[in-house]
Short mmCIF file of C-alpha atoms in Angstrom, two decimals:
data_model
loop_
_atom_site.label_atom_id
_atom_site.label_comp_id
_atom_site.label_asym_id
_atom_site.label_seq_id
_atom_site.Cartn_x
_atom_site.Cartn_y
_atom_site.Cartn_z
CA UNK O 1 -9.41 -18.92 -68.55
CA UNK O 2 -10.02 -21.98 -66.44
CA UNK O 3 -10.53 -22.44 -62.68
CA UNK O 4 -12.03 -25.87 -62.71
CA UNK O 5 -8.95 -27.46 -61.05
CA UNK O 6 -6.35 -26.27 -58.55
CA UNK O 7 -4.80 -24.35 -61.45
CA UNK O 8 -5.73 -20.75 -62.14
CA UNK O 9 -4.79 -20.48 -65.79
CA UNK O 10 -5.18 -17.57 -68.24
CA UNK O 11 -3.99 -17.02 -71.76
CA UNK O 12 -4.39 -14.43 -74.55
CA UNK O 13 -4.84 -15.91 -78.00
CA UNK O 14 -5.15 -14.30 -81.48
CA UNK O 15 -7.82 -16.71 -82.67
CA UNK O 16 -5.64 -18.48 -85.25
CA UNK O 17 -5.79 -22.29 -84.46
CA UNK O 18 -2.24 -22.69 -85.64
CA UNK O 19 -0.85 -20.01 -83.42
CA UNK O 20 0.45 -20.34 -79.87
CA UNK O 21 -0.86 -18.13 -77.04
CA UNK O 22 0.40 -14.52 -77.14
CA UNK O 23 0.84 -14.60 -73.33
CA UNK O 24 -0.17 -17.01 -70.55
CA UNK O 25 -0.23 -17.31 -66.76
CA UNK O 26 -0.48 -20.59 -64.87
CA UNK O 27 -0.65 -20.84 -61.10
CA UNK O 28 -1.61 -23.88 -58.96
CA UNK O 29 -3.25 -22.95 -55.69
CA UNK O 30 -6.60 -24.73 -54.89
CA UNK O 31 -7.62 -22.11 -52.26
CA UNK O 32 -6.98 -18.74 -54.02
CA UNK O 33 -8.85 -18.83 -57.32
CA UNK O 34 -10.75 -15.57 -56.59
CA UNK O 35 -7.59 -13.82 -55.44
CA UNK O 36 -5.40 -14.94 -58.35
CA UNK O 37 -7.67 -14.80 -61.39
CA UNK O 38 -8.15 -11.10 -62.12
CA UNK O 39 -4.44 -10.22 -61.40
CA UNK O 40 -3.58 -12.99 -63.92
CA UNK O 41 -5.84 -11.51 -66.54
CA UNK O 42 -4.17 -8.09 -66.05
CA UNK O 43 -0.66 -9.62 -66.19
CA UNK O 44 -1.34 -11.54 -69.34
CA UNK O 45 -2.73 -8.48 -71.14
CA UNK O 46 0.20 -6.31 -70.01
CA UNK O 47 2.66 -9.00 -71.17
CA UNK O 48 1.06 -9.01 -74.60
CA UNK O 49 0.74 -5.22 -74.77
CA UNK O 50 -3.03 -5.38 -75.08
CA UNK O 51 -6.04 -3.84 -73.28
CA UNK O 52 -9.36 -5.24 -72.26
CA UNK O 53 -11.10 -3.21 -74.93
CA UNK O 54 -9.28 -5.19 -77.60
CA UNK O 55 -10.75 -8.57 -76.61
CA UNK O 56 -13.24 -10.08 -79.09
CA UNK O 57 -14.25 -13.13 -77.11
CA UNK O 58 -13.71 -15.05 -73.89
CA UNK O 59 -13.22 -18.77 -73.55
CA UNK O 60 -13.80 -20.39 -70.24
CA UNK O 61 -13.51 -23.99 -68.94
CA UNK O 62 -16.87 -25.21 -67.69
CA UNK O 63 -15.56 -28.13 -65.70
CA UNK O 64 -16.31 -30.60 -64.44
CA UNK O 65 -14.82 -29.29 -61.21
CA UNK O 66 -15.44 -28.36 -57.61
CA UNK O 67 -18.26 -25.83 -57.18
CA UNK O 68 -16.29 -23.02 -55.51
CA UNK O 69 -13.31 -22.81 -57.79
CA UNK O 70 -15.30 -23.45 -60.98
CA UNK O 71 -17.68 -20.57 -60.48
CA UNK O 72 -14.88 -18.03 -60.12
CA UNK O 73 -13.78 -18.46 -63.70
CA UNK O 74 -17.37 -18.69 -65.00
CA UNK O 75 -18.57 -15.59 -63.24
CA UNK O 76 -15.49 -13.64 -64.27
CA UNK O 77 -15.90 -14.69 -67.87
CA UNK O 78 -19.55 -13.80 -67.85
CA UNK O 79 -18.83 -10.29 -66.45
CA UNK O 80 -16.12 -9.65 -68.96
CA UNK O 81 -18.48 -10.66 -71.75
CA UNK O 82 -21.33 -8.47 -70.45
CA UNK O 83 -19.11 -5.50 -69.75
CA UNK O 84 -17.32 -5.66 -73.15
CA UNK O 85 -20.25 -6.79 -75.25
CA UNK O 86 -18.35 -9.82 -76.52
CA UNK O 87 -19.32 -13.55 -76.76
CA UNK O 88 -18.38 -16.00 -74.00
CA UNK O 89 -17.65 -19.57 -75.06
CA UNK O 90 -17.55 -22.69 -72.82
CA UNK O 91 -15.26 -25.61 -73.31
CA UNK O 92 -15.19 -28.78 -71.24
CA UNK O 93 -12.09 -28.65 -69.01
CA UNK O 94 -11.29 -32.33 -69.67
CA UNK O 95 -11.31 -31.57 -73.47
CA UNK O 96 -8.73 -28.82 -72.91
CA UNK O 97 -6.46 -31.23 -71.04
CA UNK O 98 -6.93 -33.91 -73.75
CA UNK O 99 -6.07 -31.35 -76.47
CA UNK O 100 -2.87 -30.39 -74.64
CA UNK O 101 -2.01 -34.06 -74.04
CA UNK O 102 -2.41 -35.13 -77.66
CA UNK O 103 0.60 -34.90 -80.09
CA UNK O 104 -1.21 -32.71 -82.67
CA UNK O 105 -2.55 -30.35 -80.10
CA UNK O 106 0.25 -30.23 -77.54
CA UNK O 107 0.32 -26.54 -76.68
CA UNK O 108 1.69 -26.72 -73.21
CA UNK O 109 2.51 -30.41 -72.65
CA UNK O 110 5.83 -32.05 -73.29
CA UNK O 111 5.40 -34.74 -75.88
CA UNK O 112 1.98 -36.19 -76.70
CA UNK O 113 -0.23 -39.16 -76.59
CA UNK O 114 -1.02 -41.28 -79.70
CA UNK O 115 -4.30 -43.20 -79.92
CA UNK O 116 -6.98 -43.68 -77.29
CA UNK O 117 -6.44 -42.34 -73.78
CA UNK O 118 -8.26 -41.09 -70.68
CA UNK O 119 -8.24 -37.76 -68.90
CA UNK O 120 -8.87 -37.84 -65.13
CA UNK O 121 -8.83 -34.87 -62.72
CA UNK O 122 -9.23 -34.86 -58.95
CA UNK O 123 -12.83 -34.69 -57.86
CA UNK O 124 -11.99 -35.06 -54.18
CA UNK O 125 -13.86 -37.55 -51.97
CA UNK O 126 -11.55 -40.16 -53.41
CA UNK O 127 -13.18 -39.84 -56.81
CA UNK O 128 -12.12 -38.52 -60.27
CA UNK O 129 -13.77 -36.52 -63.00
CA UNK O 130 -12.95 -38.44 -66.22
CA UNK O 131 -13.72 -39.10 -69.82
CA UNK O 132 -12.26 -41.33 -72.55
CA UNK O 133 -10.85 -40.01 -75.80
CA UNK O 134 -10.23 -41.57 -79.21
CA UNK O 135 -7.61 -38.82 -79.78
CA UNK O 136 -6.80 -35.35 -78.69
CA UNK O 137 -9.91 -33.81 -80.35
CA UNK O 138 -12.50 -36.63 -79.99
CA UNK O 139 -14.22 -37.51 -76.72
CA UNK O 140 -16.03 -40.75 -76.85
CA UNK O 141 -17.73 -40.75 -73.46
CA UNK O 142 -19.57 -38.12 -71.46
CA UNK O 143 -17.67 -36.55 -68.50
CA UNK O 144 -18.42 -38.57 -65.37
CA UNK O 145 -17.43 -38.76 -61.71
CA UNK O 146 -16.47 -42.14 -60.28
CA UNK O 147 -14.20 -43.87 -57.81
CA UNK O 148 -10.98 -44.90 -59.56
CA UNK O 149 -11.36 -48.50 -58.47
CA UNK O 150 -14.69 -48.72 -60.30
CA UNK O 151 -13.10 -47.78 -63.65
CA UNK O 152 -10.71 -50.74 -64.02
CA UNK O 153 -12.41 -52.28 -67.05
CA UNK O 154 -13.16 -49.02 -68.77
CA UNK O 155 -9.56 -47.53 -68.64
CA UNK O 156 -7.46 -50.72 -68.69
CA UNK O 157 -4.41 -50.37 -70.81
CA UNK O 158 -4.95 -46.70 -71.66
CA UNK O 159 -2.59 -43.86 -70.80
CA UNK O 160 -4.14 -41.14 -68.73
CA UNK O 161 -3.53 -37.39 -68.45
CA UNK O 162 -4.61 -35.22 -65.53
CA UNK O 163 -3.98 -34.91 -61.79
CA UNK O 164 -6.49 -37.76 -61.07
CA UNK O 165 -4.23 -40.13 -62.91
CA UNK O 166 -1.15 -39.05 -60.83
CA UNK O 167 -3.24 -39.41 -57.63
CA UNK O 168 -4.39 -43.00 -58.29
CA UNK O 169 -1.58 -44.96 -60.04
CA UNK O 170 -3.37 -48.20 -59.13
CA UNK O 171 -6.12 -47.33 -61.53
CA UNK O 172 -4.02 -45.29 -64.00
CA UNK O 173 -0.56 -46.81 -64.09
CA UNK O 174 0.41 -44.93 -67.23
CA UNK O 175 0.00 -41.27 -66.15
CA UNK O 176 0.98 -38.52 -68.73
CA UNK O 177 1.15 -34.77 -68.67
CA UNK O 178 -0.35 -32.30 -68.26
CA UNK O 179 -1.70 -32.63 -64.74
CA UNK O 180 -3.83 -29.54 -64.91
CA UNK O 181 -5.64 -27.54 -67.69
CA UNK O 182 -3.64 -24.84 -69.51
CA UNK O 183 -5.57 -21.82 -70.92
CA UNK O 184 -3.30 -21.79 -74.00
CA UNK O 185 -4.63 -25.28 -75.04
CA UNK O 186 -8.17 -24.33 -74.07
CA UNK O 187 -7.99 -21.24 -76.30
CA UNK O 188 -6.42 -23.05 -79.20
CA UNK O 189 -9.00 -25.82 -79.13
CA UNK O 190 -11.85 -23.21 -79.03
CA UNK O 191 -10.30 -21.36 -81.97
CA UNK O 192 -10.05 -24.63 -83.94
CA UNK O 193 -13.67 -25.53 -83.27
CA UNK O 194 -14.88 -21.99 -84.07
CA UNK O 195 -12.96 -21.98 -87.37
CA UNK O 196 -14.53 -25.35 -88.31
CA UNK O 197 -18.01 -23.85 -87.58
CA UNK O 198 -18.65 -26.00 -84.53
CA UNK O 199 -20.97 -24.81 -81.82
CA UNK O 200 -19.24 -24.33 -78.47
CA UNK O 201 -20.80 -24.92 -75.00
CA UNK O 202 -22.67 -22.12 -73.19
CA UNK O 203 -20.62 -20.80 -70.18
CA UNK O 204 -22.53 -22.89 -67.61
CA UNK O 205 -20.97 -25.10 -64.91
CA UNK O 206 -20.62 -28.75 -65.38
CA UNK O 207 -20.70 -29.94 -61.75
CA UNK O 208 -21.84 -33.61 -62.12
CA UNK O 209 -22.77 -33.72 -58.42
CA UNK O 210 -24.23 -31.38 -55.81
CA UNK O 211 -22.03 -28.94 -53.84
CA UNK O 212 -20.76 -29.89 -50.41
CA UNK O 213 -22.52 -26.88 -48.79
CA UNK O 214 -26.23 -27.34 -48.72
CA UNK O 215 -29.21 -25.83 -46.87
CA UNK O 216 -30.22 -28.17 -44.03
CA UNK O 217 -33.27 -30.20 -44.68
CA UNK O 218 -34.80 -29.25 -41.38
CA UNK O 219 -33.94 -26.39 -39.19
CA UNK O 220 -35.61 -24.50 -36.37
CA UNK O 221 -37.04 -21.14 -37.41
CA UNK O 222 -36.32 -18.27 -35.19
CA UNK O 223 -38.64 -15.27 -35.23
CA UNK O 224 -37.98 -11.96 -33.57
CA UNK O 225 -39.95 -10.99 -30.52
#
């Protein structure tokens, strides 16, 4: 599952890196992550004819992404893992988009990207979360948050996947699909990494910046009479 973007995306996978998702749900609504996620989990399991007790692991996108939406998926994944006694694996959301965008790993995207490219998602505040990739499986920079205009030299001439590329065509003139993460690609990437013996990320949020809502630095204390 992934809620690090406006998409609420859930998929059920059999763990075989070569297999497609058994069932998937993908809804884009930036304001209803908490409302949509658990019904999507139920719907995907029902479509595949499976029950929660049959799950052997949970994969969740860890961002980067906005604080409120991102924590919905992470908390849900953690609760499922604790309740069912199964492992919870984190995957960078940008890596999931890159995997879907690449030709070899195109699970939900039409076509694919050959060679180096960029993934950029909407970070709001006129900024993007982004990273550069050598190919669909190989990230060559750490995830970062920047203004598109400041990235001209670093992304020049590279195709770019993600909603951030669509929002800022001046910085990313060669925008490619997918715009948002798809849980089927996230699951397939995790399955591939696990099969290769790679260590996945812990299910902890990758925010890259502080949340908008903060405790005031100075406030007047009020005591009861």
